[in-house]
PDB file of C-alpha atoms in Angstrom:
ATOM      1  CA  UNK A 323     102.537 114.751  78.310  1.00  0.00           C
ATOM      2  CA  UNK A 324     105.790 112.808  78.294  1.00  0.00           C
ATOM      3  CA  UNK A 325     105.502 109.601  76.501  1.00  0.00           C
ATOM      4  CA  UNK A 326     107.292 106.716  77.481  1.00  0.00           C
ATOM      5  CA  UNK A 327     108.614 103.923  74.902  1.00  0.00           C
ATOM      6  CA  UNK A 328     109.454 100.684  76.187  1.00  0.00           C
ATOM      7  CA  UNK A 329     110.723  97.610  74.027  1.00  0.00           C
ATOM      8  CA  UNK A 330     109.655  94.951  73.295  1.00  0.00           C
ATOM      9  CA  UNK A 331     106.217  94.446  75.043  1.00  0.00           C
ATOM     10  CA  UNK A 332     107.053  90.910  75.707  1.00  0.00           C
ATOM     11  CA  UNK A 333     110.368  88.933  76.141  1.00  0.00           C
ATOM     12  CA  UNK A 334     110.681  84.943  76.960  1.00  0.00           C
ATOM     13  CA  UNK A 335     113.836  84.063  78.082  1.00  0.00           C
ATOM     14  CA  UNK A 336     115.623  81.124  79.358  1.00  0.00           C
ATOM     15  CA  UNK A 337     116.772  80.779  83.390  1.00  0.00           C
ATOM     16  CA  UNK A 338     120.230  81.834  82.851  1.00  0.00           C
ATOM     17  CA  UNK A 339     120.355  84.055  79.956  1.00  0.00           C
ATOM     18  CA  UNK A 340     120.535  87.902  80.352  1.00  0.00           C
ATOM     19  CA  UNK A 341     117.723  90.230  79.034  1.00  0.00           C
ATOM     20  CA  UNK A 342     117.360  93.865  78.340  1.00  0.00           C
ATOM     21  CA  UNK A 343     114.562  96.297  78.154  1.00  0.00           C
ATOM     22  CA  UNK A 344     114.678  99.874  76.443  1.00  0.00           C
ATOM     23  CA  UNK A 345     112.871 102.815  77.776  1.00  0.00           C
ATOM     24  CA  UNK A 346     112.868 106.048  75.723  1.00  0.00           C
ATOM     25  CA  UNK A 347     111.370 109.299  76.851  1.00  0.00           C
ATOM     26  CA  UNK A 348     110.110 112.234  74.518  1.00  0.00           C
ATOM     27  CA  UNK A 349     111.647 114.278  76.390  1.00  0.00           C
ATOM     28  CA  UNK A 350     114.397 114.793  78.285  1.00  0.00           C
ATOM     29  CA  UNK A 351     114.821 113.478  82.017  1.00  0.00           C
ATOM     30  CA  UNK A 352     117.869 115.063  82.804  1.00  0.00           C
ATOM     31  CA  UNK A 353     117.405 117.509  85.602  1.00  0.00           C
ATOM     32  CA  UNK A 354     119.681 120.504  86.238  1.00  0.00           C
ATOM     33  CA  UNK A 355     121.247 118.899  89.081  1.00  0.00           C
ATOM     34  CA  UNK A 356     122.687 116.096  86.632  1.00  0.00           C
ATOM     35  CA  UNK A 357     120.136 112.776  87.627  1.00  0.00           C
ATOM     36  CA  UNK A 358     118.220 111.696  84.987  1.00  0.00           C
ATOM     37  CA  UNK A 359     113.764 110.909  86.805  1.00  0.00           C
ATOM     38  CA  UNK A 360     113.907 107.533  85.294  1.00  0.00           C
ATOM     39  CA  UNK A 361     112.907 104.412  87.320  1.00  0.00           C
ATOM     40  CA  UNK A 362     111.836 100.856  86.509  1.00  0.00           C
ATOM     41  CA  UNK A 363     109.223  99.266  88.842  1.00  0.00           C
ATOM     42  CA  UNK A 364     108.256  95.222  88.710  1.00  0.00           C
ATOM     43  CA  UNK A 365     105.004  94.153  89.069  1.00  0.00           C
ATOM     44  CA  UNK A 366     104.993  90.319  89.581  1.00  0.00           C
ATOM     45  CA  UNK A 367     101.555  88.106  89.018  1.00  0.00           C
ATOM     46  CA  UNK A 368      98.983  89.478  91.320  1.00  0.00           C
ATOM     47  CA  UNK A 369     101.392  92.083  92.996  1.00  0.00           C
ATOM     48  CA  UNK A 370     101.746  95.938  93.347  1.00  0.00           C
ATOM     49  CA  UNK A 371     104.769  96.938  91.634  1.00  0.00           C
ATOM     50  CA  UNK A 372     107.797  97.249  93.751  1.00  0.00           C
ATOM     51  CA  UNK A 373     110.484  99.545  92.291  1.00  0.00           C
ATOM     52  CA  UNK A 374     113.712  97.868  91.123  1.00  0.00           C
ATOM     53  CA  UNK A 375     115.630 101.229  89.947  1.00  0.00           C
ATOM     54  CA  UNK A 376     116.029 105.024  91.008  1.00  0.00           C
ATOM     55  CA  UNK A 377     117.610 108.110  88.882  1.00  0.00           C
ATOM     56  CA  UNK A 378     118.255 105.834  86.388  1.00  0.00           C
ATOM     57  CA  UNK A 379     121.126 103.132  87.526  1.00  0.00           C
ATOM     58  CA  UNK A 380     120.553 102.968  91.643  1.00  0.00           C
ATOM     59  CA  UNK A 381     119.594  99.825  92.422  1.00  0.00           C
ATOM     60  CA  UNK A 382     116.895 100.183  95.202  1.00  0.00           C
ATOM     61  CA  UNK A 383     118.014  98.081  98.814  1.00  0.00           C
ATOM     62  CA  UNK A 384     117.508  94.756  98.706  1.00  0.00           C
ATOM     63  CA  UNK A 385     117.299  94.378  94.803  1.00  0.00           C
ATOM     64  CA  UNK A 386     119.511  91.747  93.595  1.00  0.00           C
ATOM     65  CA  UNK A 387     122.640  92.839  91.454  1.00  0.00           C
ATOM     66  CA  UNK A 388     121.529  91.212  88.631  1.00  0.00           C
ATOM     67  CA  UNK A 389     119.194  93.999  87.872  1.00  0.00           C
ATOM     68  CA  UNK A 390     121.394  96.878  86.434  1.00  0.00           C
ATOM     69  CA  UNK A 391     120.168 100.406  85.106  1.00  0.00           C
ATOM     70  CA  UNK A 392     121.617 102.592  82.732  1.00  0.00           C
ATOM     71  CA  UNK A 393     121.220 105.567  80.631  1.00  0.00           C
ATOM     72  CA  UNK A 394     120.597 109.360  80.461  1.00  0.00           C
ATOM     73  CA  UNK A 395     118.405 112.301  78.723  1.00  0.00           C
ATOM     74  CA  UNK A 396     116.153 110.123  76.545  1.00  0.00           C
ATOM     75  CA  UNK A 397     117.068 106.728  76.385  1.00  0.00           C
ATOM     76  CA  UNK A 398     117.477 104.650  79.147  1.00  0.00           C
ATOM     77  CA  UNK A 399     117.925 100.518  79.738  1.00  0.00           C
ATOM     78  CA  UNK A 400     117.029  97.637  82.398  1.00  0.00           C
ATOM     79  CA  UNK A 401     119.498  94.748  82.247  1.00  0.00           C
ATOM     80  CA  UNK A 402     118.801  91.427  83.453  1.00  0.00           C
ATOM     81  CA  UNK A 403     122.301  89.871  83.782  1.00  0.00           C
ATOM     82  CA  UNK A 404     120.739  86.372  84.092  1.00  0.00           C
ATOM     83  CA  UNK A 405     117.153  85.835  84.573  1.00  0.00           C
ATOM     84  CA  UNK A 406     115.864  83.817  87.169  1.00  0.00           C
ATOM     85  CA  UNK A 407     112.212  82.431  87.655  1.00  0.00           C
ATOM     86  CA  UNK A 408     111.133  84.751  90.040  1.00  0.00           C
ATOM     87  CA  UNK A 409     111.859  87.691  87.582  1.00  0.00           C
ATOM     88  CA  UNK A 410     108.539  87.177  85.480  1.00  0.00           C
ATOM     89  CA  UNK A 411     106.068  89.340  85.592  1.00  0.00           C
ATOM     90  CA  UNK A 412     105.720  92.945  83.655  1.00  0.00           C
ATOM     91  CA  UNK A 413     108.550  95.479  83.919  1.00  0.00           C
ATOM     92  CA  UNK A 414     107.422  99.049  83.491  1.00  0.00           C
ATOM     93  CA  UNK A 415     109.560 102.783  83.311  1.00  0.00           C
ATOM     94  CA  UNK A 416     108.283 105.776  84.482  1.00  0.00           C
ATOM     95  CA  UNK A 417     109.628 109.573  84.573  1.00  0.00           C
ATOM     96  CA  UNK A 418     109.557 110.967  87.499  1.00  0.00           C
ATOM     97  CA  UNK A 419     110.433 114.697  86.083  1.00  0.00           C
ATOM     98  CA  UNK A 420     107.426 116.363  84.361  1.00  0.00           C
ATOM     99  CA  UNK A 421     103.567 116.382  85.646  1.00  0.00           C
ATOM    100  CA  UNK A 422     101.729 114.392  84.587  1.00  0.00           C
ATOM    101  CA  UNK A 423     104.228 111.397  85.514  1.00  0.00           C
ATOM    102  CA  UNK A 424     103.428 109.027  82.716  1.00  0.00           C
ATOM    103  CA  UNK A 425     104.154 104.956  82.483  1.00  0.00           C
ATOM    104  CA  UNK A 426     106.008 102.724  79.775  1.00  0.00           C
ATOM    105  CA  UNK A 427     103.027 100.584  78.285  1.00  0.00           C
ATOM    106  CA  UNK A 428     105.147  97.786  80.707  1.00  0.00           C
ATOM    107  CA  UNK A 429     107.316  94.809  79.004  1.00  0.00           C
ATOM    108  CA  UNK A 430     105.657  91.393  80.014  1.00  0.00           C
ATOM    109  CA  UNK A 431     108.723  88.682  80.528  1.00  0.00           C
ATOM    110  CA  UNK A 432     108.186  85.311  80.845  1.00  0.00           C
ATOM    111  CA  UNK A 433     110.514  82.124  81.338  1.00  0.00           C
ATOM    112  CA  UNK A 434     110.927  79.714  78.428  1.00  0.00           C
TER     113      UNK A 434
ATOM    114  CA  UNK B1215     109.560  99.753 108.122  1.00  0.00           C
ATOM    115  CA  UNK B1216     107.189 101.903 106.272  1.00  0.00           C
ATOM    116  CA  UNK B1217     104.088 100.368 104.843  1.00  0.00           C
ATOM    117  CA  UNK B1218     100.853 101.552 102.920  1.00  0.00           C
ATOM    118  CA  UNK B1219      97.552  99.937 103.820  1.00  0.00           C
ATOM    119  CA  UNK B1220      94.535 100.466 102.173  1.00  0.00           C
ATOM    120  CA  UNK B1221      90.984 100.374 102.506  1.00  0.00           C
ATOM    121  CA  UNK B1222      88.855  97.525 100.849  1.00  0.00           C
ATOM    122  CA  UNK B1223      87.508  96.930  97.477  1.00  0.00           C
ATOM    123  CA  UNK B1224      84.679  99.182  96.711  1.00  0.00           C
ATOM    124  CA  UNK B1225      81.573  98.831  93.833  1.00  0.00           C
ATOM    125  CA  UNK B1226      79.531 101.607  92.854  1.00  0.00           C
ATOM    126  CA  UNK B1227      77.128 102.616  90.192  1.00  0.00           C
ATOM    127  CA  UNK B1228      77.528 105.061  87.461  1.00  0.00           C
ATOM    128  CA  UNK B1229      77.626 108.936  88.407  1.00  0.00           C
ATOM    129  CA  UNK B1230      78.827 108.056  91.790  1.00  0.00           C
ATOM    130  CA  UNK B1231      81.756 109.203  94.050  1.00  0.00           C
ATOM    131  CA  UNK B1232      84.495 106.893  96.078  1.00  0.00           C
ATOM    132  CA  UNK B1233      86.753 107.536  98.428  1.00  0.00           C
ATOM    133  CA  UNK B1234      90.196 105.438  99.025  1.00  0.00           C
ATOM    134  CA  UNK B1235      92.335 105.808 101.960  1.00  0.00           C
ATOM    135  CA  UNK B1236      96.082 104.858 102.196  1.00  0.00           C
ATOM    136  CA  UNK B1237      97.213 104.806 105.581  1.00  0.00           C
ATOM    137  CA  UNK B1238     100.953 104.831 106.097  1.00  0.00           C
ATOM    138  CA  UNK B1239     102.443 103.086 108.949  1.00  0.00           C
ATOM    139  CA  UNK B1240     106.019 104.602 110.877  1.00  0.00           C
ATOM    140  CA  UNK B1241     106.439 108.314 112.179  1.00  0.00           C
ATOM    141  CA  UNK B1242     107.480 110.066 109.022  1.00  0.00           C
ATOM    142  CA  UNK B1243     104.118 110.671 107.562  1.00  0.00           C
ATOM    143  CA  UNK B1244     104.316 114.821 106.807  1.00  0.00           C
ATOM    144  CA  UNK B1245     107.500 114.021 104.718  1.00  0.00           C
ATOM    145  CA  UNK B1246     105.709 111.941 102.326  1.00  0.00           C
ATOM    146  CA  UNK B1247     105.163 112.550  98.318  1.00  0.00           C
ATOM    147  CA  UNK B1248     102.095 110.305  98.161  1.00  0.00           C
ATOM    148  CA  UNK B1249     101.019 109.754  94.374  1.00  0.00           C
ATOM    149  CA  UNK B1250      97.674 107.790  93.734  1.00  0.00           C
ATOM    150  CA  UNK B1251      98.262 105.527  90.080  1.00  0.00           C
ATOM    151  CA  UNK B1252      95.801 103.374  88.872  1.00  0.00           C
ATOM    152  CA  UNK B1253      95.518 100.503  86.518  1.00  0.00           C
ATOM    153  CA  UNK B1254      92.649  99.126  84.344  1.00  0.00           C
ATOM    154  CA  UNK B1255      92.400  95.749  84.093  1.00  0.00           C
ATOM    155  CA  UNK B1256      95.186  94.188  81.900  1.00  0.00           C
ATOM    156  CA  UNK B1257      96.346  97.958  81.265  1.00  0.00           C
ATOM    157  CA  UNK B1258      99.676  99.573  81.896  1.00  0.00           C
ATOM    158  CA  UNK B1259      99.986 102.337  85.260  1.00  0.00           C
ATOM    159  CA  UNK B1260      97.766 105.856  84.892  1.00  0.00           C
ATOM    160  CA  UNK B1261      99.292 108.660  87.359  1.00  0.00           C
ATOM    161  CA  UNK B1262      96.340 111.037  88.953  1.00  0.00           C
ATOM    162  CA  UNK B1263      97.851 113.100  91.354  1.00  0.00           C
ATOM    163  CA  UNK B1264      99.960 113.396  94.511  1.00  0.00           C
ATOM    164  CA  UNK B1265      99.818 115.242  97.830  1.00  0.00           C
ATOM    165  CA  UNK B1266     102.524 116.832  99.732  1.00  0.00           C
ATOM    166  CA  UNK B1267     101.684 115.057 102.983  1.00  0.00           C
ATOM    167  CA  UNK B1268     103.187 118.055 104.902  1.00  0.00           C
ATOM    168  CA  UNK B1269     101.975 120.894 103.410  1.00  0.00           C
ATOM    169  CA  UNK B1270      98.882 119.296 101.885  1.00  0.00           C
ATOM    170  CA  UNK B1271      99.815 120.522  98.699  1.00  0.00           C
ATOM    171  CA  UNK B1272      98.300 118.919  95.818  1.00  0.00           C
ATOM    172  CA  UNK B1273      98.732 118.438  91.942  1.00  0.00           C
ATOM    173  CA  UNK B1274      96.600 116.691  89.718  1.00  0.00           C
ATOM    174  CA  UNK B1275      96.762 115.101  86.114  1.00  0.00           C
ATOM    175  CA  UNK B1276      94.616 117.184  83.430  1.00  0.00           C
ATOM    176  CA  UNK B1277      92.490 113.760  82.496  1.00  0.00           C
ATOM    177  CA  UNK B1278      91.174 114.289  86.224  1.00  0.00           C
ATOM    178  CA  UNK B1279      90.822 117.504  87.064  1.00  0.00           C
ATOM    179  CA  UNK B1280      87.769 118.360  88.219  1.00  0.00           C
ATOM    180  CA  UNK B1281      87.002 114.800  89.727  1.00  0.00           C
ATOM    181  CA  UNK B1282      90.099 114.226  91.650  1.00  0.00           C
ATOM    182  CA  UNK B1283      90.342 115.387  94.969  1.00  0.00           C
ATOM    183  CA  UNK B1284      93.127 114.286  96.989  1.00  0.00           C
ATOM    184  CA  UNK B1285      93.850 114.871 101.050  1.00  0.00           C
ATOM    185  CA  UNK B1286      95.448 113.769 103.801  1.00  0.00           C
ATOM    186  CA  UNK B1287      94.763 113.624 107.878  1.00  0.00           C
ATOM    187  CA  UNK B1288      98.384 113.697 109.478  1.00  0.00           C
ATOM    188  CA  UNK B1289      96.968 113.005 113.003  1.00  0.00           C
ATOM    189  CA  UNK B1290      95.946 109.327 111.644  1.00  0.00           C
ATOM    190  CA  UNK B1291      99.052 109.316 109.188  1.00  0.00           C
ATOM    191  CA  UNK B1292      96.505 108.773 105.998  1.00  0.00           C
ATOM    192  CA  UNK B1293      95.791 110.365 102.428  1.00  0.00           C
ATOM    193  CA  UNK B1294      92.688 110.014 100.763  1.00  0.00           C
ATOM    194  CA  UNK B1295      91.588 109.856  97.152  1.00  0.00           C
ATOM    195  CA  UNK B1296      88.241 110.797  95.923  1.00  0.00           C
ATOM    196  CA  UNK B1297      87.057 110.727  92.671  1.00  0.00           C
ATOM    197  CA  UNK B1298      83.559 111.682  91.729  1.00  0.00           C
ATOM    198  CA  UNK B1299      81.338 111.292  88.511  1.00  0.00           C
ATOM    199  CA  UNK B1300      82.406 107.417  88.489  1.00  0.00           C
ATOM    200  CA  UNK B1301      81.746 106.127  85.158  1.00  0.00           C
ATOM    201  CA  UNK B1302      82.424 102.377  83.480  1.00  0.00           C
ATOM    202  CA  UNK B1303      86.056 103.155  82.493  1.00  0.00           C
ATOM    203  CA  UNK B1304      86.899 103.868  86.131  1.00  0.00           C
ATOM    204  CA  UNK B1305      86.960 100.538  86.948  1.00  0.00           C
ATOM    205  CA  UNK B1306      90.380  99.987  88.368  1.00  0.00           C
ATOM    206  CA  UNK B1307      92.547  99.071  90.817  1.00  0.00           C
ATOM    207  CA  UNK B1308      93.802 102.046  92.463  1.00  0.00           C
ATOM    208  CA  UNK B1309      97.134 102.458  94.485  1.00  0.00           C
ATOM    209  CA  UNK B1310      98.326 104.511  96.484  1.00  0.00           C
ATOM    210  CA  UNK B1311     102.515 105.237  96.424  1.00  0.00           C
ATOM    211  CA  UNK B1312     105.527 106.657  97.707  1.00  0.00           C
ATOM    212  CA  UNK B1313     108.758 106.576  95.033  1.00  0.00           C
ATOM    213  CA  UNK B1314     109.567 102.953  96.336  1.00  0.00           C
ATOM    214  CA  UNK B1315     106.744 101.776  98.097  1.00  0.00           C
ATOM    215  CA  UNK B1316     103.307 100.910  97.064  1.00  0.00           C
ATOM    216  CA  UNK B1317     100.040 100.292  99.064  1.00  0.00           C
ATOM    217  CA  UNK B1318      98.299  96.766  98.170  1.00  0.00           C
ATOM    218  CA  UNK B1319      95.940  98.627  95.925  1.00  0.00           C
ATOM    219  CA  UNK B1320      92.194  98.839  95.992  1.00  0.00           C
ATOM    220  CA  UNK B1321      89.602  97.495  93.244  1.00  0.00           C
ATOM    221  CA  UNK B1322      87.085 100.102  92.268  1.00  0.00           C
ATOM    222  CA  UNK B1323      84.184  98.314  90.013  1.00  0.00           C
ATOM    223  CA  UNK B1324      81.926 100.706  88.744  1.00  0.00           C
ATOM    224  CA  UNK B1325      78.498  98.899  87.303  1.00  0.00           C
ATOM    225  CA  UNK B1326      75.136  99.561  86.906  1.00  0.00           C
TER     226      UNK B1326
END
């Protein structure tokens, strides 16, 4: 199976500041027609997860442009350009390339 | 605007089956990918399977097979996940999802 890699587990930021969350994938998400499977889902207090990021950097309708996406093959990043209160909750990756998908272990952020 | 409902919270005992629907509202059903994901309490997102809701094609995750049995009624727009042999560890809630759009979930206890 594909294992996802996300750091850190946990991130406490202040309203304001940026924050950034790496995803790396043991193997590669690049498909042959040059998108890399990756997307980032939140999943706020008490809440399904709703996705924030497709193929790596589109930013789903509706998400705010705060929330920026970036990388390729292996390695890819969520940016938070500056974090807002209703941004907690746990931020997860997951490949959407290989069977069986597989899940980030999720990055819990909280406001200081 | 496409939404996922699901059926209620279930409890069962050891060694016995459930069955979770996901009904999906709009007219696009048989073009659906519908994966069914669940998460253990306080635990990060386990994929199961998914169902080509137009050909009724399925696929399932190894760590299932054999359990998992997933379908779908187009004429009432809804998939269905079944999973049999429940044991302790099932206990979950269980969602139903497209790429960008999950269903509200449903808890499965499983307790003696």
């Amino acid at each position: 199976d594909t294992v996802m890699t996300q750091t850190p587990l946990s991130l406490s930021v202040t309203p304001g500041q940026p924050a950034s969350i790496s995803c790396k994938s043991s193997q590669s998400l690049l498909h042959s027609d040059g998108k890399s499977y990756l997307y980032w889902y939140l999943q706020k207090p008490g809440q399904s997860p709703q996705i924030l990021i497709y193929e790596a950097s589109s930013r789903f309708s509706g998400v705010p442009d705060r929330f920026s996406g970036s990388g390729s093959g292996t390695d890819f990043t969520l940016k938070i350009s500056r974090v807002e209160a209703e941004d907690v909750g746990v931020y997860y990756c997951m490949q959407g390339i290989h069977l069986p998908r597989t899940f980030g272990q999720g990055t819990k952020v909280e406001i200081k | 605007q496409v939404q996922l409902v699901q059926s209620g919270a279930e409890v069962k005992k050891p060694g016995a089956s459930v069955r979770v629907s996901c009904k999906a509202s709009g007219d696009s059903f048989t073009t659906y990918a519908i994966h069914w994901v669940r998460q253990a309490p306080g635990q990060s997102l386990e994929w199961m399977g998914w169902i080509s809701a137009g050909s009724g094609k399925t696929t399932y995750s190894q760590k299932f097979q054999g359990r998992i049995t997933i379908t779908r009624d187009t004429s009432a727009s809804t998939a269905y996940m079944e999973l049999s042999s429940l044991r302790s560890e099932d206990t979950a809630m269980y969602y139903c999802a497209l790429i960008d759009l999950w269903g509200q979930g449903t808890m499965v206890t499983v307790s003696s």
